[in-house]
Short mmCIF file of C-alpha atoms in Angstrom, two decimals:
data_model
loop_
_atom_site.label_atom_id
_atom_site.label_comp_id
_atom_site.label_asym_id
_atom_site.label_seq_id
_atom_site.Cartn_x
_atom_site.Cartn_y
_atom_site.Cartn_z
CA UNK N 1 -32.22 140.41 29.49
CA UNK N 2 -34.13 137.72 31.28
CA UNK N 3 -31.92 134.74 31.95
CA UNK N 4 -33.26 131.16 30.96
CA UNK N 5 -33.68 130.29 34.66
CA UNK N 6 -35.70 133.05 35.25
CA UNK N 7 -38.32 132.12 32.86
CA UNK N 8 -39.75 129.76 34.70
CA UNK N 9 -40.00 131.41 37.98
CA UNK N 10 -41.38 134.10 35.95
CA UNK N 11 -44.00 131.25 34.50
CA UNK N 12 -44.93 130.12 37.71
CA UNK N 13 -45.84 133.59 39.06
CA UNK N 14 -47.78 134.41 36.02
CA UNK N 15 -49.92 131.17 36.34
CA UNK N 16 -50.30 131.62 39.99
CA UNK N 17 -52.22 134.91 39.23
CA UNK N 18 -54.66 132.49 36.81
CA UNK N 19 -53.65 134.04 33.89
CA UNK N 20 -52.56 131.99 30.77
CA UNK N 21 -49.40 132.78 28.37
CA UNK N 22 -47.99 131.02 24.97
CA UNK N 23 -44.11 130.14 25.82
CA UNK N 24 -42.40 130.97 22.31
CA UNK N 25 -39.02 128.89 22.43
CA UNK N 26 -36.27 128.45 19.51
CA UNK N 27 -36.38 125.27 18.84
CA UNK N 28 -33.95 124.76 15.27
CA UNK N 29 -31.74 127.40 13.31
CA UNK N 30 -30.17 127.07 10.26
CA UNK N 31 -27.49 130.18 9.28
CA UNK N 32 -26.29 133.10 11.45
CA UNK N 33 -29.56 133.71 13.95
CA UNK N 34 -29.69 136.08 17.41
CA UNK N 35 -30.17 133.65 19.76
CA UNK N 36 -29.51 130.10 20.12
CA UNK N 37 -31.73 126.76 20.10
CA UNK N 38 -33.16 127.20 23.53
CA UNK N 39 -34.10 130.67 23.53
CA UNK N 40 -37.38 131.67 25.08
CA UNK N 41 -40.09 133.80 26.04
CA UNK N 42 -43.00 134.37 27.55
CA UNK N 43 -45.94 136.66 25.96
CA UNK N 44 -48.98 137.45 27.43
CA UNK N 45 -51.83 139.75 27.18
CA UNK N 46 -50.04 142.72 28.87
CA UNK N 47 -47.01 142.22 27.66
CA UNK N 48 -43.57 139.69 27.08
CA UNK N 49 -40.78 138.34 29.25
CA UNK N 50 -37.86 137.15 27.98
CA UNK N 51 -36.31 138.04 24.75
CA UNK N 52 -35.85 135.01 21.48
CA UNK N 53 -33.49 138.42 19.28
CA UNK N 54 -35.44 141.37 19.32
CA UNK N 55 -36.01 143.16 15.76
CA UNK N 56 -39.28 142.01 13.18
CA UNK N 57 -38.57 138.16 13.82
CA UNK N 58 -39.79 138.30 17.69
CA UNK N 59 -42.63 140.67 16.24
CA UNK N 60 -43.59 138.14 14.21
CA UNK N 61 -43.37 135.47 16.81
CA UNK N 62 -45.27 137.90 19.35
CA UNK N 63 -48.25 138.36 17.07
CA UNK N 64 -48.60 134.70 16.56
CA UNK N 65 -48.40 134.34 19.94
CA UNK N 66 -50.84 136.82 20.85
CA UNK N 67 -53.42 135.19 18.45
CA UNK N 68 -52.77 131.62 20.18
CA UNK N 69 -53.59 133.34 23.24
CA UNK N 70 -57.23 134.74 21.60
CA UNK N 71 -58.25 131.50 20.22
CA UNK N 72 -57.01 130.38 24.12
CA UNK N 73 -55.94 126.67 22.95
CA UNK N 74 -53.46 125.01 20.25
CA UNK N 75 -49.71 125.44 19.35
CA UNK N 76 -47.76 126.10 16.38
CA UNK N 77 -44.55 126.42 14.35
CA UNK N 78 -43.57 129.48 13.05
CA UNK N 79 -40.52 130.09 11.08
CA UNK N 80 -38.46 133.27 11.29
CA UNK N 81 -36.77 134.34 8.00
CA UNK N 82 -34.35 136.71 8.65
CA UNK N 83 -32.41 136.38 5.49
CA UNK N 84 -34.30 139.32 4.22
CA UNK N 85 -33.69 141.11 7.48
CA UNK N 86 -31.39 144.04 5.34
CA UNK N 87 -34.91 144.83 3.18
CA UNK N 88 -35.92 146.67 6.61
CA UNK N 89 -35.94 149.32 7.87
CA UNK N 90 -34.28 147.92 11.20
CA UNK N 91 -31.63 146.18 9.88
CA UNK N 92 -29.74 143.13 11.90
CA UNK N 93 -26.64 141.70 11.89
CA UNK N 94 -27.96 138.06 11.32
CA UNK N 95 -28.98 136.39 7.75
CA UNK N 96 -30.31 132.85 9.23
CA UNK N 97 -33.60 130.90 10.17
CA UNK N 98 -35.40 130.40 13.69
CA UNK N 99 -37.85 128.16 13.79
CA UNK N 100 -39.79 128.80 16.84
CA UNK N 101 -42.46 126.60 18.58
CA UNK N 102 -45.19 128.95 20.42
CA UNK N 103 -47.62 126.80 22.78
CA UNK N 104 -49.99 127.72 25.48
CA UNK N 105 -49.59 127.59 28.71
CA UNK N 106 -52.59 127.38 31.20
CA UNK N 107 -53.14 127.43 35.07
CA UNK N 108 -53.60 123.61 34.78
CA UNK N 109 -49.60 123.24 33.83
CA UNK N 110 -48.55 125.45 37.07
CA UNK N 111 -46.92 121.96 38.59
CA UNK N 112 -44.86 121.90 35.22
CA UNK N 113 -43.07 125.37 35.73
CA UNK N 114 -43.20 124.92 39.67
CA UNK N 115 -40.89 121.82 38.79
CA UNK N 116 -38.59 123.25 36.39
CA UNK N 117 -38.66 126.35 38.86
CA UNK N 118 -37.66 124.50 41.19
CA UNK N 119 -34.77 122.67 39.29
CA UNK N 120 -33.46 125.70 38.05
CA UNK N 121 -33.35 127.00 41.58
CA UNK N 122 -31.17 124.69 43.11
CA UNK N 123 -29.20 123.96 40.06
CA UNK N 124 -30.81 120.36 39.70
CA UNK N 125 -30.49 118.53 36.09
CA UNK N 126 -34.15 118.10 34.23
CA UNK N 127 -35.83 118.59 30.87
CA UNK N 128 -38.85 120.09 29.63
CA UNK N 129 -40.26 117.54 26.60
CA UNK N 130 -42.36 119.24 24.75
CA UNK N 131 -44.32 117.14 21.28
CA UNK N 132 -43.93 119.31 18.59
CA UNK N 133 -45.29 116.87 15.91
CA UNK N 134 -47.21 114.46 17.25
CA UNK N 135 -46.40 112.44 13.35
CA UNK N 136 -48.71 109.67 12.06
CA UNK N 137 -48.84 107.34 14.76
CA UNK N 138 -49.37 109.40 18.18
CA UNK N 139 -52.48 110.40 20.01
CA UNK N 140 -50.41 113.46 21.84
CA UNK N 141 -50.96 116.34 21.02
CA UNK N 142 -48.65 119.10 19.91
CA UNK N 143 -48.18 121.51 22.97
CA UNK N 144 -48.49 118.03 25.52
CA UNK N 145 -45.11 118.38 27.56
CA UNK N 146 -43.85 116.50 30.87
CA UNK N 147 -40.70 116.71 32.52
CA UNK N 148 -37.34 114.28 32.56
CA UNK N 149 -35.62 114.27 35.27
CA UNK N 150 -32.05 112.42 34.98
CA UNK N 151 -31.89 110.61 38.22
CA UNK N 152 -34.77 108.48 37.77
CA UNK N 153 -34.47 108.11 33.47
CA UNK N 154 -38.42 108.45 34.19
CA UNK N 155 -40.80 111.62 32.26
CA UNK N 156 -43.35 112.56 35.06
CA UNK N 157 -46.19 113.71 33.73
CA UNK N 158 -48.01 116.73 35.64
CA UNK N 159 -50.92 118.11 34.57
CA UNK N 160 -50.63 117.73 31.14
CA UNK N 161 -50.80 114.44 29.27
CA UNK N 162 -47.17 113.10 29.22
CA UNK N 163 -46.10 113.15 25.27
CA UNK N 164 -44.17 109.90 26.57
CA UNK N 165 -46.46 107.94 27.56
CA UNK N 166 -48.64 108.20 24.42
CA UNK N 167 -45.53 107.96 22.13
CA UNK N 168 -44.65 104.94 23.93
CA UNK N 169 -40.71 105.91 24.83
CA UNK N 170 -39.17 102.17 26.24
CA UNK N 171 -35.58 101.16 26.65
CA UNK N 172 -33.26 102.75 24.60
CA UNK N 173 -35.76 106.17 24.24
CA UNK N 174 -35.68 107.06 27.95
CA UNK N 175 -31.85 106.43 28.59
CA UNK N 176 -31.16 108.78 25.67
CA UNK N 177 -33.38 111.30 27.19
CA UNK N 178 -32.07 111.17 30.74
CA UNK N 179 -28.57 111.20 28.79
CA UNK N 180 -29.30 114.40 27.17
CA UNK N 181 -31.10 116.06 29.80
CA UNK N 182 -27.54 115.14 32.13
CA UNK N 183 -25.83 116.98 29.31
CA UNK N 184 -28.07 119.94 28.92
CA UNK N 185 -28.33 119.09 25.45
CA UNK N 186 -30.95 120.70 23.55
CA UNK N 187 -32.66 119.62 20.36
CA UNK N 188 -35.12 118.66 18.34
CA UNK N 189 -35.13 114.94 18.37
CA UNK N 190 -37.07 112.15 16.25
CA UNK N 191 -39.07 109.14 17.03
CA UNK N 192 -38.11 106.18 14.85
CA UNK N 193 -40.05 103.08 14.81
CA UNK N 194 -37.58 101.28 17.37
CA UNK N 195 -38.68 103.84 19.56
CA UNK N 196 -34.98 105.35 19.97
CA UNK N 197 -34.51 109.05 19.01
CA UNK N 198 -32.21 110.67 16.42
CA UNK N 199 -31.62 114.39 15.96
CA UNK N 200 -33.54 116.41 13.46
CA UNK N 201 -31.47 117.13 10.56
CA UNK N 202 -34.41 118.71 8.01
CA UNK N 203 -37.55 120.41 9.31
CA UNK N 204 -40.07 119.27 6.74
CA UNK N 205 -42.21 116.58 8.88
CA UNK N 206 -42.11 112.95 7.37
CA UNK N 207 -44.56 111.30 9.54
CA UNK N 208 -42.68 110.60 12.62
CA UNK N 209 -43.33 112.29 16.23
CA UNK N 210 -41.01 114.81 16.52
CA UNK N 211 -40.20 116.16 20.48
CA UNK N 212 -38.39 119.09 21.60
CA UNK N 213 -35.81 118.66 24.79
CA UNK N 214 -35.26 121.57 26.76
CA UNK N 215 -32.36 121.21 29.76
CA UNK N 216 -32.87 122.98 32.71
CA UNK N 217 -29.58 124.16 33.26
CA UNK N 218 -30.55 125.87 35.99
CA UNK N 219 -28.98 129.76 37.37
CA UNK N 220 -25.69 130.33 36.28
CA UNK N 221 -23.41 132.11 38.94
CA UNK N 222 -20.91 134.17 39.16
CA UNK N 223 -18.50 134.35 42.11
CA UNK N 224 -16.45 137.22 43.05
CA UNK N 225 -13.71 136.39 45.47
CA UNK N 226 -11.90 139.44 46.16
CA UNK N 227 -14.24 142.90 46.85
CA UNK N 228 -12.30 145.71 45.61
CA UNK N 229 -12.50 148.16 42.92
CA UNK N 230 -12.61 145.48 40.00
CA UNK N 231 -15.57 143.30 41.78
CA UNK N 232 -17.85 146.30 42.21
CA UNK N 233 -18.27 146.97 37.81
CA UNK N 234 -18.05 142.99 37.19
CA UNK N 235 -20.72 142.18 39.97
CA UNK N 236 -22.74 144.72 38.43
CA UNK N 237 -22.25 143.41 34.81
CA UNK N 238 -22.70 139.81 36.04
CA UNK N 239 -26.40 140.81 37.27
CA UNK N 240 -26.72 142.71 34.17
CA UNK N 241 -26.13 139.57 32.20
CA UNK N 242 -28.78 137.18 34.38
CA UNK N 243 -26.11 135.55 36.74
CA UNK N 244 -26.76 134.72 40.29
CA UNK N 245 -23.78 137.06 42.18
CA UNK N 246 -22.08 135.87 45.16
CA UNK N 247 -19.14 138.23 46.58
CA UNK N 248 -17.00 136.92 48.83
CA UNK N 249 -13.77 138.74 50.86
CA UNK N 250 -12.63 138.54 54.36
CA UNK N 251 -13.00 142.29 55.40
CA UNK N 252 -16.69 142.97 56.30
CA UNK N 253 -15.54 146.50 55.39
CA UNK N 254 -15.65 145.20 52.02
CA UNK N 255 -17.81 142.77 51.48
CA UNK N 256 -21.16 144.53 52.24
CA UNK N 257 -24.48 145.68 50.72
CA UNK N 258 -23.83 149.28 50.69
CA UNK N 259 -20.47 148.30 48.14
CA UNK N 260 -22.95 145.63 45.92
CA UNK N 261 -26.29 146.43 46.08
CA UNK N 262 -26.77 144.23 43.03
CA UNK N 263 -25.36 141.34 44.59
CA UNK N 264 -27.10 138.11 45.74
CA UNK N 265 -25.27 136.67 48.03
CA UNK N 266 -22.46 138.58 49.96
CA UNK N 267 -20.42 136.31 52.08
CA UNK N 268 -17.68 137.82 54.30
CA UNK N 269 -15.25 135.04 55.24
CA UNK N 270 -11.79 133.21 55.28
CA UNK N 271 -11.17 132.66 50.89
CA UNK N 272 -10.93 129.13 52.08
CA UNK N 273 -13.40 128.81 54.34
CA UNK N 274 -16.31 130.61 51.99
CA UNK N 275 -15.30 128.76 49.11
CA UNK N 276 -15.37 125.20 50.99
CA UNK N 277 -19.13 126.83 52.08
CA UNK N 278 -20.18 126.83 48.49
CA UNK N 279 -21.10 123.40 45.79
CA UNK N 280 -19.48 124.34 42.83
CA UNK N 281 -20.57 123.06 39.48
CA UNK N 282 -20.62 123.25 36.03
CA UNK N 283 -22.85 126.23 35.93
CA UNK N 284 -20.40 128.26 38.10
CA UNK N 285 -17.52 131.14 36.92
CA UNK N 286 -15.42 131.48 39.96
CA UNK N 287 -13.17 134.62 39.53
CA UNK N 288 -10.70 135.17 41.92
CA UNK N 289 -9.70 139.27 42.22
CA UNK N 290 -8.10 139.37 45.55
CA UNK N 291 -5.45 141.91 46.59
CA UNK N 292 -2.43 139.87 46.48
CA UNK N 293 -1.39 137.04 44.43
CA UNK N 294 -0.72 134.29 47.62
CA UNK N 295 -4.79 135.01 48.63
CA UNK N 296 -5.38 134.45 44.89
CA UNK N 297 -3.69 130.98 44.73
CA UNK N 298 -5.46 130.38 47.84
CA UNK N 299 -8.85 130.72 46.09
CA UNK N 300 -7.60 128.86 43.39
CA UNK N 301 -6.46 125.74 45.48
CA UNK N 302 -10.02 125.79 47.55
CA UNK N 303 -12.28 125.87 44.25
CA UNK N 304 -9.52 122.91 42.02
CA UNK N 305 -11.60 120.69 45.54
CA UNK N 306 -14.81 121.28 43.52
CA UNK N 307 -13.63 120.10 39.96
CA UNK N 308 -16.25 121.25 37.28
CA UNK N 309 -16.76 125.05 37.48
CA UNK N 310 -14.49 127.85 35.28
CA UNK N 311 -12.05 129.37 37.65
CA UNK N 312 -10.74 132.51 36.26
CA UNK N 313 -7.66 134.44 37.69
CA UNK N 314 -6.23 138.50 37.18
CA UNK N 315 -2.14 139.03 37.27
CA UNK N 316 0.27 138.80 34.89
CA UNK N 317 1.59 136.06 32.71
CA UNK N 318 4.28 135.47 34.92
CA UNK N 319 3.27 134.96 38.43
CA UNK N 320 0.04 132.75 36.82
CA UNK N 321 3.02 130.84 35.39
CA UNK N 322 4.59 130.33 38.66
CA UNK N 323 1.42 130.03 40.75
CA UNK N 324 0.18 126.75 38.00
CA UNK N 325 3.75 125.83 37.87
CA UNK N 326 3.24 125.64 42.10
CA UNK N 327 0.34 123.73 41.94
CA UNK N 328 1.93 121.32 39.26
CA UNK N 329 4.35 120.38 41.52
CA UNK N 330 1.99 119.71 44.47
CA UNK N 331 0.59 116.84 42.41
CA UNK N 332 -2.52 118.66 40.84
CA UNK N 333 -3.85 117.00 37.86
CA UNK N 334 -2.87 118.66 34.77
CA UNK N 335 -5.62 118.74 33.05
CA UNK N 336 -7.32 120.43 35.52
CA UNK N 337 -4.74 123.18 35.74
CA UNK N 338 -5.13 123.70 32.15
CA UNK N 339 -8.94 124.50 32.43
CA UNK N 340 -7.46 127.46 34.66
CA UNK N 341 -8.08 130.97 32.81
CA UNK N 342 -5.05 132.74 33.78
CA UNK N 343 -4.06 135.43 33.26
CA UNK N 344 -8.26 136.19 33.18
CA UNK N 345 -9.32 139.04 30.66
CA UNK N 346 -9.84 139.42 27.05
CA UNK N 347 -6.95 141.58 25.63
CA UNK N 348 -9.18 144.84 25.02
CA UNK N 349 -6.10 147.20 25.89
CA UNK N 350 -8.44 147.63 30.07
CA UNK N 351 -6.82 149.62 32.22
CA UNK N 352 -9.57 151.01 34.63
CA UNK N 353 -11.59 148.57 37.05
CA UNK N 354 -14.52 149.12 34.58
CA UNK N 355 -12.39 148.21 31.63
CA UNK N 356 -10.76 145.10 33.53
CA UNK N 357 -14.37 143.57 34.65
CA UNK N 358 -15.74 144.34 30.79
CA UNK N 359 -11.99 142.43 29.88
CA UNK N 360 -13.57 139.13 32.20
CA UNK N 361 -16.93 138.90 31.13
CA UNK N 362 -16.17 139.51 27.99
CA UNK N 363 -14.08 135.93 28.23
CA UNK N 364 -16.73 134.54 30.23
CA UNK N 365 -18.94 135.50 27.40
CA UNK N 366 -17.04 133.62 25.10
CA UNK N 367 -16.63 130.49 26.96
CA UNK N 368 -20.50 130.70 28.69
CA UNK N 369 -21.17 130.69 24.60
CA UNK N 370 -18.35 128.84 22.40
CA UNK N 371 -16.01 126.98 24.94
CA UNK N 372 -13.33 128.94 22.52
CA UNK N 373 -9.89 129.90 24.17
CA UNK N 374 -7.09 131.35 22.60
CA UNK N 375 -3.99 133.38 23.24
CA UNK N 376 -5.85 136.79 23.13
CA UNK N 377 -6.03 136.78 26.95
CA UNK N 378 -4.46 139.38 29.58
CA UNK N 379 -6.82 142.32 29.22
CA UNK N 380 -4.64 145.13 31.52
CA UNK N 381 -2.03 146.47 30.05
CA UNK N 382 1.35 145.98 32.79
CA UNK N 383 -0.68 144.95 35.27
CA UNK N 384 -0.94 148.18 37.03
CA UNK N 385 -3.69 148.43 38.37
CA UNK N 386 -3.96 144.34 39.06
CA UNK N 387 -3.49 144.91 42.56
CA UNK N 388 -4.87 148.83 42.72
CA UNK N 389 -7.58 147.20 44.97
#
């Protein structure tokens, strides 16, 4: 599955080789859906990247898309009924309502997607702003787009004519979008008459320009500290799922290309030392698998110096007592030692290094998607194999 970040990079190569695409992107649900507001591909004439659920709703949206392409201009909102989905013959799991914005893309917006290539890249906060309803009042277009970028509170138009501009966002407008861009909120957001934006609650148009915000939250990564037998099936499941891999351990013998040739970035250093080499942020899930429990709390010390990014933890219930009890008592902030996920691992009964990494990314899963914890952690059963590395 493509990975939001890769989009774009994918956009910019397809625009470098002159050849146009319509960018279908979730823009509102309503029920149970596949994906979430946000969701995107790309469809061109040989082909799609990217993936908005699979199944006769992204049919749908790829034969609209296809025809926007023909007629080689234009946008358009289609909704996605999948409420009927169990009168296929493919059936789904889901029983809600996409509704999807498709837009072309030409050569002529290549400095669009080289900026939000760019931003994803190197983990930088921005926004796509797309009009989807230009309403009553506005001479922009649906399809006209630009790009926020937090720092400056200011859309930069490239290219295309900046949906901003022509809407007239002053004030209040732009420090909501630079807010929400910060946030890497996405949603479908209102013009009123003040000029300051409100979130779309019902999809019927009433007049007023309607814009779509699109964060660019840039590549999520996941960091394996610790290159044993556990890293190798997680490392490969992280790449699976779109993350940016780093693997990091101090033994060259195990922290090499021939052990994770699906890797990134393979860094063989001091814990400490690699860790320190890294920015963390919000878009980072730090798992520390070492081979003992004092290089473990070592890992976990180095990345707490980076507040922002999960940090995840194997071993049992009692030494991650005793290590967070440990750090408690050197004068670490509490509530940043409760944002520690340990001990790390969904409890699915693992006991093999396959079914331990499955165990942590399935919890990753859950918090990359809900923020949900619970008390059905500690995935291994006895810790046996914990330290089987």
């Amino acid at each position: 599955m493509a990975a939001v970040d890769q989009i774009w990079s994918e956009a910019v190569r397809t625009l470098e080789r002159n050849q146009p695409f319509a960018l279908a992107t979730v823009i509102n649900v309503r029920g149970s859906t596949p994906r979430e507001v946000g969701a995107k591909m790309i469809v061109r004439d040989d082909g799609q990247f990217g993936t908005i659920g699979g199944g006769c709703g992204e049919a749908e949206v790829f034969r609209k898309a296809r025809l926007l392409l023909a007629e080689g201009a234009g946008a358009g909102l289609a909704e996605i009924d999948l409420t009927g989905d169990f009168d296929q013959q493919e059936i789904g799991t889901c029983g809600g309502i996409m509704d999807v914005f498709i837009d072309l893309w030409a050569p002529r917006d290549l400095p669009i997607a080289r900026q939000l290539a760019d931003s994803a890249a190197h983990n930088r906060p921005a926004a796509l702003l797309t009009v989807i309803d230009p309403g009553a009042r506005s001479e922009a277009p649906a399809g006209a787009k630009t790009v926020v970028e937090p720092a400056d509170a200011t859309p930069r138009a490239t290219a295309a004519k900046s949906g901003a501009e022509v809407i007239g966002f002053e004030g209040v407008a732009l420090n909501q979008l630079a807010d929400r861009a910060a946030d890497a909120a996405a949603g479908l957001l209102e013009v009123g008459g003040d000029g300051a934006l409100q979130p779309v609650t019902r999809i019927e148009p009433n007049g007023l320009p309607r814009l779509f915000l699109d964060p660019i939250t840039g590549a999520q990564r996941l960091i394996i500290v610790g290159a044993g037998h556990i890293a190798q099936p997680l490392c490969d499941l992280g790449a699976m799922l779109g993350f940016h891999t780093t693997v990091i351990d101090d033994r060259v013998s195990f922290a090499n290309r021939e052990r994770f040739p699906r890797a990134d970035v393979i860094v063989a250093k001091p814990f400490t030392a690699a860790i320190e080499s890294l920015r963390l942020d919000r878009h980072c899930y730090l798992i520390s698998v070492t081979r003992g429990h004092a290089f473990d709390e070592e890992v976990v010390r180095a990345a707490l110096k980076q507040p922002g990014c999960f940090i995840g933890m194997i071993g049992s219930k009692r030494r991650s007592r005793a290590m967070l009890a440990r750090l408690a008592e050197d004068g670490i902030d509490p509530a940043l030692l409760d944002e520690i996920h340990a001990p790390l691992g969904l409890d699915i009964g693992a006991e093999t290094p396959e079914e331990i990494a499955i165990a942590i990314i399935a919890e990753i899963i859950r918090e990359r998607r809900t923020g949900a914890r619970d008390d059905f952690t500690l995935g291994v059963k006895s810790g046996r194999l914990r330290r089987k590395l």
